Coordinates of C-alpha atoms in Angstrom, one line a residue:
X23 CA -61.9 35.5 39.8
X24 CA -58.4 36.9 38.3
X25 CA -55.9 34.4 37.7
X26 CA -53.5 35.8 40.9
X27 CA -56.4 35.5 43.1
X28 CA -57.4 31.8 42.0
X29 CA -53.7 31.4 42.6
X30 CA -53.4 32.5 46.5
X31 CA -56.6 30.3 47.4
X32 CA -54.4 27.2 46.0
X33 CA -51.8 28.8 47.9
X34 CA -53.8 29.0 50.8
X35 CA -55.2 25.5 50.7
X36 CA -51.8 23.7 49.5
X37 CA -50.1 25.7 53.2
X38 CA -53.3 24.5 55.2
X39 CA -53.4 20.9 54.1
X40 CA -52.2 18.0 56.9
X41 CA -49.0 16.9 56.4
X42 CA -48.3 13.7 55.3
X43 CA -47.8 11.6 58.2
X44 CA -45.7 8.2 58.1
X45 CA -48.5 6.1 60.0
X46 CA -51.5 7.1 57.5
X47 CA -49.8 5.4 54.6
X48 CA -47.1 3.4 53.6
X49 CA -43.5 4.4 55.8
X50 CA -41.9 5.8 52.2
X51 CA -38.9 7.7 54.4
X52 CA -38.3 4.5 55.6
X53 CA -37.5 2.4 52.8
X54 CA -34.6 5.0 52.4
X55 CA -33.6 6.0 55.3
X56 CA -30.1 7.8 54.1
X57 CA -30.3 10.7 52.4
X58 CA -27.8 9.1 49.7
X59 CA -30.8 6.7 48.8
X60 CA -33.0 9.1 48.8
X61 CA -31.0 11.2 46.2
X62 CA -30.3 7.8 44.3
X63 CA -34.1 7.0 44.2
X64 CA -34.9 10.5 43.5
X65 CA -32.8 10.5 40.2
X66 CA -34.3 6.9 39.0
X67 CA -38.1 8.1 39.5
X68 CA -36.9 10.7 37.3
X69 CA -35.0 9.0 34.6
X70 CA -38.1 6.2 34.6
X71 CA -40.6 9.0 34.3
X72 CA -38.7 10.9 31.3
X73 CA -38.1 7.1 29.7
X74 CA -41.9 6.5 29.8
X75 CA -42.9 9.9 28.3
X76 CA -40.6 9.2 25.2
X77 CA -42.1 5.4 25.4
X78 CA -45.2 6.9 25.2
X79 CA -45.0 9.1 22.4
X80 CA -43.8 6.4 20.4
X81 CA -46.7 4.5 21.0
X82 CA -48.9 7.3 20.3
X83 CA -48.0 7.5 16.6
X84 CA -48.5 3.2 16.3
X85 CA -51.7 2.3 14.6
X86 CA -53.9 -0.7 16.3
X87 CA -56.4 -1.8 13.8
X88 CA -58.3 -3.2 17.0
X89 CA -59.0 0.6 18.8
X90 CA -60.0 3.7 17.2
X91 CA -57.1 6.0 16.7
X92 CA -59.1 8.6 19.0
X93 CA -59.0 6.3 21.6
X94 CA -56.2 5.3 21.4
X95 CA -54.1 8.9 21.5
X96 CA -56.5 9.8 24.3
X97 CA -55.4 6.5 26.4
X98 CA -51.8 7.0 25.5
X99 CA -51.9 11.3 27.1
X100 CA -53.9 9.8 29.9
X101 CA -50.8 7.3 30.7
X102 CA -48.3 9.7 30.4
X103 CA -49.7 12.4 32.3
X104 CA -50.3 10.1 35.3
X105 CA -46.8 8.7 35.0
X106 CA -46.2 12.1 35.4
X107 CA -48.3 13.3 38.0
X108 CA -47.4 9.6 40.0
X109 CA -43.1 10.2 39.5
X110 CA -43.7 13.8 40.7
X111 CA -46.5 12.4 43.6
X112 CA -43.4 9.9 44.8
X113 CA -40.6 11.9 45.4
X114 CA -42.5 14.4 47.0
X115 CA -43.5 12.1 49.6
X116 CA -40.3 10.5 49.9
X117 CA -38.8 13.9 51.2
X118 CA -41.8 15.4 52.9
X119 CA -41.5 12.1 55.1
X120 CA -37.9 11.8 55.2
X121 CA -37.6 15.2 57.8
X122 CA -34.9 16.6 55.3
X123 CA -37.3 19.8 54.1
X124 CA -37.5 20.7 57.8
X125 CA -33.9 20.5 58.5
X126 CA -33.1 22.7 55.7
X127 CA -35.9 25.1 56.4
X128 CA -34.5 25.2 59.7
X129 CA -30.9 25.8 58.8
X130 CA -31.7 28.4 55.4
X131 CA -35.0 30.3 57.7
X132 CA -37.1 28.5 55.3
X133 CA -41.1 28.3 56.2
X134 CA -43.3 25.8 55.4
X135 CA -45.1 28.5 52.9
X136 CA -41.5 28.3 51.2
X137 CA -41.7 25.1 50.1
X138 CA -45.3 24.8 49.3
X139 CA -44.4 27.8 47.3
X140 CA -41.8 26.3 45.6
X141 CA -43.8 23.1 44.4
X142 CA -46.6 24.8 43.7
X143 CA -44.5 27.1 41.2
X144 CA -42.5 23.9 39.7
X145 CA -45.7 22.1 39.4
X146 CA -47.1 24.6 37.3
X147 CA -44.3 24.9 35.2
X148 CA -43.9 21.3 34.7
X149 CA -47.6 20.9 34.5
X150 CA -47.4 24.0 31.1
X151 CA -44.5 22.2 29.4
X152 CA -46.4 18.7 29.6
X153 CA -50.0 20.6 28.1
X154 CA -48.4 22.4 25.3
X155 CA -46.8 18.9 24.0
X156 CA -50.4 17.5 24.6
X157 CA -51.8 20.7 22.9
X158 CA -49.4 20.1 20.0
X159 CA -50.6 16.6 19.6
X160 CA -54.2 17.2 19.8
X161 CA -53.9 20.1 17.6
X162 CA -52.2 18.1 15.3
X163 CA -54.5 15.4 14.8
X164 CA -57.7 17.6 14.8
X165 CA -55.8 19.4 11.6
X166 CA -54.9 15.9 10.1
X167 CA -58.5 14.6 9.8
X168 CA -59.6 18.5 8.5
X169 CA -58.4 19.3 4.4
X170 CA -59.4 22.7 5.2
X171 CA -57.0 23.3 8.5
X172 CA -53.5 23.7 6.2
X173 CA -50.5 23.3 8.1
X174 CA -49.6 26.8 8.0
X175 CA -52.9 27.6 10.0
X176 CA -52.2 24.4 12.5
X177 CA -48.4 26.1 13.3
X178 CA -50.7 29.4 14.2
X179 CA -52.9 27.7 16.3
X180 CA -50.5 25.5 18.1
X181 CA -48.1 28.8 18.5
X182 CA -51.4 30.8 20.0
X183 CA -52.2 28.2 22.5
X184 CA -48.1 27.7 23.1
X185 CA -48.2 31.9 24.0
X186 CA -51.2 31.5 26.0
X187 CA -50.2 28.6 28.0
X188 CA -47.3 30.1 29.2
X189 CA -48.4 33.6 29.9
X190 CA -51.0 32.1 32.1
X191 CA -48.9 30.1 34.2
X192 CA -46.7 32.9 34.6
X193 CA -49.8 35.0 35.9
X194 CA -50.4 32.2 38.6
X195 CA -46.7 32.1 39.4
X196 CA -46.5 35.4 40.7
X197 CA -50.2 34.8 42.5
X198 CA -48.6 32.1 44.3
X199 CA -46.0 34.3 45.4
X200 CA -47.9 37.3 45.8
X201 CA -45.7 39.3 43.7
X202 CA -46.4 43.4 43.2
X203 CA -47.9 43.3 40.0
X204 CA -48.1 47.0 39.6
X205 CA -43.9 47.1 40.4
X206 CA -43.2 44.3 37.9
X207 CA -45.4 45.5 35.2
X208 CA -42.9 48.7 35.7
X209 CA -40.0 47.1 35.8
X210 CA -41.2 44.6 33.0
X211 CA -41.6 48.3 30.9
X212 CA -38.1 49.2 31.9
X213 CA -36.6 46.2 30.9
X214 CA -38.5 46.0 27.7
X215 CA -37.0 49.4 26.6
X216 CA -33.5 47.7 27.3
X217 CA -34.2 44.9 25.7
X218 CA -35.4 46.6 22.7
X219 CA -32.3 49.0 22.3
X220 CA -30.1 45.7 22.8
X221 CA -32.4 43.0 20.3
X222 CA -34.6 45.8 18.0
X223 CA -33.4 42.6 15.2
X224 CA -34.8 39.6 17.1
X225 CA -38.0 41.5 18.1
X226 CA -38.0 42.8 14.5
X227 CA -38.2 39.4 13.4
X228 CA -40.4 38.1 16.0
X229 CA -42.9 40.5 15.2
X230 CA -42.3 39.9 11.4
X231 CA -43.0 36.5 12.3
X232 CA -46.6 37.0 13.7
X233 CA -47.3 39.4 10.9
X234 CA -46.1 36.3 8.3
X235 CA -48.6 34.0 10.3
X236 CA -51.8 36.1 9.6
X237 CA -51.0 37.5 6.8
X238 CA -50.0 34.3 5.1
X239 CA -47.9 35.3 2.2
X240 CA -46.8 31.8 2.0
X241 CA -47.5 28.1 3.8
X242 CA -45.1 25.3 4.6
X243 CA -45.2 23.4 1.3
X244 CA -44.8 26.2 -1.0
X245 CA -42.6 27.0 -3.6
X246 CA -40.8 30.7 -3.1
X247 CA -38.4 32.7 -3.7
X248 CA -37.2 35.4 -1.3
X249 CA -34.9 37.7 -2.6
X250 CA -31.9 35.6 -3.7
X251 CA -33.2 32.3 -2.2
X252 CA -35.5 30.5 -3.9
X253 CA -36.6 26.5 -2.6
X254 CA -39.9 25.0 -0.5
X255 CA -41.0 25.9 2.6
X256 CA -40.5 23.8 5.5
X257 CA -41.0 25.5 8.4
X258 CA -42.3 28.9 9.7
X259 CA -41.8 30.3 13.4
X260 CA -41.8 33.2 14.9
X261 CA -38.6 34.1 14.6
X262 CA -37.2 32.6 11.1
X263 CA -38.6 30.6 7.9
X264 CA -36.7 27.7 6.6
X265 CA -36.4 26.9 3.0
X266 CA -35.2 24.0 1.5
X267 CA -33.6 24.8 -1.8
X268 CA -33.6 22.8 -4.4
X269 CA -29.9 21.8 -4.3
X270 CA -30.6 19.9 -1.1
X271 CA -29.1 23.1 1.3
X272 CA -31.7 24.2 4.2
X273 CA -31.7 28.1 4.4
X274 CA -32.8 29.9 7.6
X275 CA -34.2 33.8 7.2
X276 CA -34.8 35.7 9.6
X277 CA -38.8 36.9 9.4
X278 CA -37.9 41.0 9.1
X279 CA -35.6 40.3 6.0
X280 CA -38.8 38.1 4.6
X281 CA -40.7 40.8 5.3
X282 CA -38.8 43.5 3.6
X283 CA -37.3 41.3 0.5
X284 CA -39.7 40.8 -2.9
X285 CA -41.0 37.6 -2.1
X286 CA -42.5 35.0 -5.6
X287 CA -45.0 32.5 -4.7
X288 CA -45.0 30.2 -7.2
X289 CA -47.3 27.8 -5.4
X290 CA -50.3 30.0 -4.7
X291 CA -52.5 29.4 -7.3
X292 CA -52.1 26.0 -7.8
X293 CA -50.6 26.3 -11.5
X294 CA -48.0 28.3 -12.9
X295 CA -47.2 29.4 -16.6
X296 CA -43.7 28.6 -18.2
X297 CA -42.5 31.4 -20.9
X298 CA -39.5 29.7 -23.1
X299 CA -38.0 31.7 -25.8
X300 CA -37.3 30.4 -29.3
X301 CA -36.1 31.9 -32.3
X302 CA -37.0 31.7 -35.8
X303 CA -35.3 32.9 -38.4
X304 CA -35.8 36.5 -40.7
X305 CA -36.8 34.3 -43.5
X306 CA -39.0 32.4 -42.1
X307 CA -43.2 32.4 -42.0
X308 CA -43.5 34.0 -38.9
X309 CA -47.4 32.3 -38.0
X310 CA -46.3 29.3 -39.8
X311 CA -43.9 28.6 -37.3
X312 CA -46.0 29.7 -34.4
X313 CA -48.7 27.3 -35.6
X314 CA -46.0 24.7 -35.4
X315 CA -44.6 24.7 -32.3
X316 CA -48.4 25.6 -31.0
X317 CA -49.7 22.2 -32.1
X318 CA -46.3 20.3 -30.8
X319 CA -46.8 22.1 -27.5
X320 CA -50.3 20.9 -27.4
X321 CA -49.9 17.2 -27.3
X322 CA -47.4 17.1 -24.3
X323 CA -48.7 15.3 -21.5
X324 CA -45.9 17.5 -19.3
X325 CA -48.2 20.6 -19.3
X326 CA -52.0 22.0 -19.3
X327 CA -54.7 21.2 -21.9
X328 CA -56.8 24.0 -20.1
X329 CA -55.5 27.2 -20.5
X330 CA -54.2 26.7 -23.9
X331 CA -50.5 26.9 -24.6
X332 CA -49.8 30.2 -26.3
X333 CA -47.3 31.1 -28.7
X334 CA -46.7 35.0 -29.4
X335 CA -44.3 37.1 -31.3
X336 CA -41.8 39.1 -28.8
X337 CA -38.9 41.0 -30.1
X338 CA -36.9 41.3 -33.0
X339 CA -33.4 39.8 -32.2
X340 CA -30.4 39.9 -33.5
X341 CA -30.2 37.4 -35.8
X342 CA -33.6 35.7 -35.1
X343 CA -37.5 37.0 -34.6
X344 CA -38.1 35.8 -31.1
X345 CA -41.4 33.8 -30.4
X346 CA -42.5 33.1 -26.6
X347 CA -43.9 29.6 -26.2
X348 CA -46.4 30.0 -23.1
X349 CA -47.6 26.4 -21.5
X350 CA -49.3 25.8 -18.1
X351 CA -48.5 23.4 -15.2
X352 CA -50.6 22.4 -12.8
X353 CA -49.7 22.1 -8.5
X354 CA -45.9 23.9 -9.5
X355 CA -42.9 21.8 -8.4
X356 CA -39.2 22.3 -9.6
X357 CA -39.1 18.8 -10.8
X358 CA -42.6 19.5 -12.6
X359 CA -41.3 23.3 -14.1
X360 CA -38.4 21.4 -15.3
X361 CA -39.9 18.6 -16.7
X362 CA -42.1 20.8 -18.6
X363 CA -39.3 22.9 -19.9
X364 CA -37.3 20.0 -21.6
X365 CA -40.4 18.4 -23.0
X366 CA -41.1 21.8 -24.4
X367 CA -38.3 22.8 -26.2
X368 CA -37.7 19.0 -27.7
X369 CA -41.1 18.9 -29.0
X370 CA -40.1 22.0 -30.2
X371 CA -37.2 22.0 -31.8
X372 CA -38.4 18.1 -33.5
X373 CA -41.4 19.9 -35.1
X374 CA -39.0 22.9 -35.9
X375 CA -36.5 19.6 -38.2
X376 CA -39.8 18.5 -39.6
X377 CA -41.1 21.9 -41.5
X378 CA -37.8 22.9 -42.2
X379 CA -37.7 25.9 -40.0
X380 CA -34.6 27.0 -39.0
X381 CA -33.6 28.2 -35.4
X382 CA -30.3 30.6 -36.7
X383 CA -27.3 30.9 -34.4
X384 CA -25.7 34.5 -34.0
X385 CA -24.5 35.9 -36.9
X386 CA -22.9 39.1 -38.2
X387 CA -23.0 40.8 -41.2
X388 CA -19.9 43.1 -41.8
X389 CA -20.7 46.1 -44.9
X390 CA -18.9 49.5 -45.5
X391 CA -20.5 52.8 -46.3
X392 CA -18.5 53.1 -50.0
X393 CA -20.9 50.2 -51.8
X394 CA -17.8 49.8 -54.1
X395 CA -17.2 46.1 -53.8
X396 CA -16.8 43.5 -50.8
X397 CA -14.9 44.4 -47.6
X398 CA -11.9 41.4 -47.6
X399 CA -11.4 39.6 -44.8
X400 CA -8.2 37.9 -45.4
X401 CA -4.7 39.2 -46.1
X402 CA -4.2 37.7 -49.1
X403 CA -2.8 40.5 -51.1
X404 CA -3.9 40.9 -55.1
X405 CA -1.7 39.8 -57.9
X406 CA 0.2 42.3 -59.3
X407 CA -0.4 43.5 -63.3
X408 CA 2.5 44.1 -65.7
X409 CA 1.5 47.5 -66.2
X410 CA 1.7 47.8 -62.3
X411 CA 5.5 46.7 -62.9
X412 CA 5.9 48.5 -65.8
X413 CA 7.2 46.0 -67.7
X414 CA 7.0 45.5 -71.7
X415 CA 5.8 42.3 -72.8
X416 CA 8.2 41.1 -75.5
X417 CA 11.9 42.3 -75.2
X418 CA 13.7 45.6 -75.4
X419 CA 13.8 47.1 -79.2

């Protein structure tokens, strides 16, 4: 049985059913027998119903040491959704009984298949909002008490089962009100086109989004950088990623530009090698001072035993022969790389003062082509000779 057809037999039951009837039950109309109380009692069932639903998701994250947290979660939903069902159950009846619904449907040429219509529809959609925060929950602790289920795969499923949800009260929806399926499905293909001329970016990212979500370039946690932005993952939707950079400023990208930048996960393999350059002098013993900062490297706590800190020759500089000092950190961090990087070039520079291996600072050395004698630098002009002046030493004879 298709969703649209499940939907007309609850139709078809909910228009059937007896009315409520004053006598059966408790007189509820007549407690409030104004239509001002009525409205007044209407609105405090409501703001009770939504204060116990936040009441009870605050209990639902307490820990009692007496019940099982599985118990105790299920017990909590189980409240809430009957507070739900009971605030919903209540004002219902108080204007079923009250004769208001049939003046109205009298005065607007409403039927009764209106208004069973009507609550069926809102019932629905109140009834999808309420399981996709239960969904979330349940979804949520399942992942919690399973290492293997990452967040990044618990925001996919909850998102799935979100998607789902909806679509399928939106299927009974238009069962319950018999809607043309065949004519909205055309107009829905109309109003896509227009939609996608008018938003190709949002439903670029959206679809960038999902693509992000199975694809799993990155997960919330991780270190990246995309494009210019570099910081830790805190969220991922459908839409945009968040990044918390490491200046304290929260970034929002939209999914298509994620997509289409260079993207640097630091995070991914769980350890990530640091490459800090160092210069030693012309003079110097080149593997001499590449044994030394080797063994200084080495006995850092700051970075990995296992791989083996490397130190290799890179370039010849301008004033120095460039070595590359190559240690490892494990689970990368910002606060671990730097860390890491000051430990590294103090240990370095310590063992550098020790052996007497100089780290030069720019220099330049100035020479001419005619290797006749030193270019001066000052404008000190020479003294001049007596023969220059062409004076006689002595007198005139």
């Amino acid at each position: 049985m298709t969703l649209p057809a499940l939907a007309a037999v609850l139709f078809r039951l909910a228009s059937t059913a007896t009315p409520l009837q004053s006598g059966t039950v408790l007189d509820i109309a007549s407690l409030f027998p104004t239509f001002e109380l009525r409205v007044a009692a209407s609105v405090l069932v409501t703001v009770a119903v939504v204060a116990a639903w936040r009441l009870g998701a605050r209990l639902h994250d307490k820990e009692l040491e007496a019940v099982s947290m599985p118990v105790w979660h299920l017990s909590v939903t189980v409240l809430r959704l009957v507070v739900v069902a009971g605030g919903g159950g209540f004002v219902f009846a108080l204007w079923s009984l009250s004769g208001d619904i049939g003046t109205i449907s009298a005065q607007y040429d409403l039927g009764r298949e209106t208004f069973v219509r009507i609550a069926l529809s809102a019932a629905f959609v109140v009834g999808a909002y309420v399981l996709t925060s239960v969904l979330g929950r349940f979804i949520g602790e399942i992942a919690s008490t399973r290492p293997e289920i990452s967040d990044h795969q618990r925001e996919i499923i909850y998102r799935i089962a979100q998607v789902t949800t909806y679509l399928t009260t939106l299927a009974v929806i238009l069962g319950i009100w018999r809607a043309d399926l065949g004519g909205f499905l055309v107009g829905a293909g109309f109003l896509g086109i227009v939609v996608g001329m008018a938003a190709r970016q949002t439903l670029g990212s959206l679809i960038a989004g999902f693509v992000i979500m199975f694809s799993r370039p990155f997960e919330i946690g991780d270190w990246v950088e995309v494009g210019d932005h570099e910081g830790i993952v805190t969220e991922i939707t459908v839409v945009n990623t968040r990044i918390q950079t490491f200046d304290g400023e929260f970034v929002m990208i939209p999914n298509d530009v994620v997509s289409s930048e260079s993207l640097v996960n630091r995070s991914r393999k769980g350890r990530l090698r640091l490459d800090i350059e160092v210069g030693v002098d012309y003079d110097a013993d080149i593997d001499r001072a590449a044994e030394v900062a080797q063994a200084a490297v080495e006995d850092l706590d700051e970075v990995l035993s296992v791989p083996k800190p490397q130190v290799v020759a890179k370039r010849f500089g301008d004033s120095a022969v460039v070595l590359g000092v190559r240690p490892w950190i494990d689970r990368p961090s910002a606060r671990r790389w730097w860390r890491a990087r000051t430990a590294t070039i103090s240990a370095v520079s310590e063992a550098f003062d020790e052996e007497g291996i100089a780290i030069p600072f720019p220099q330049r050395a100035l020479s001419e082509r005619d290797p006749s004698g030193p270019i001066s630098l000052t404008d000190q002009r020479p003294e001049a000779s007596p023969e220059a002046d062409g004076g006689v030493e002595g007198g005139d004879e």
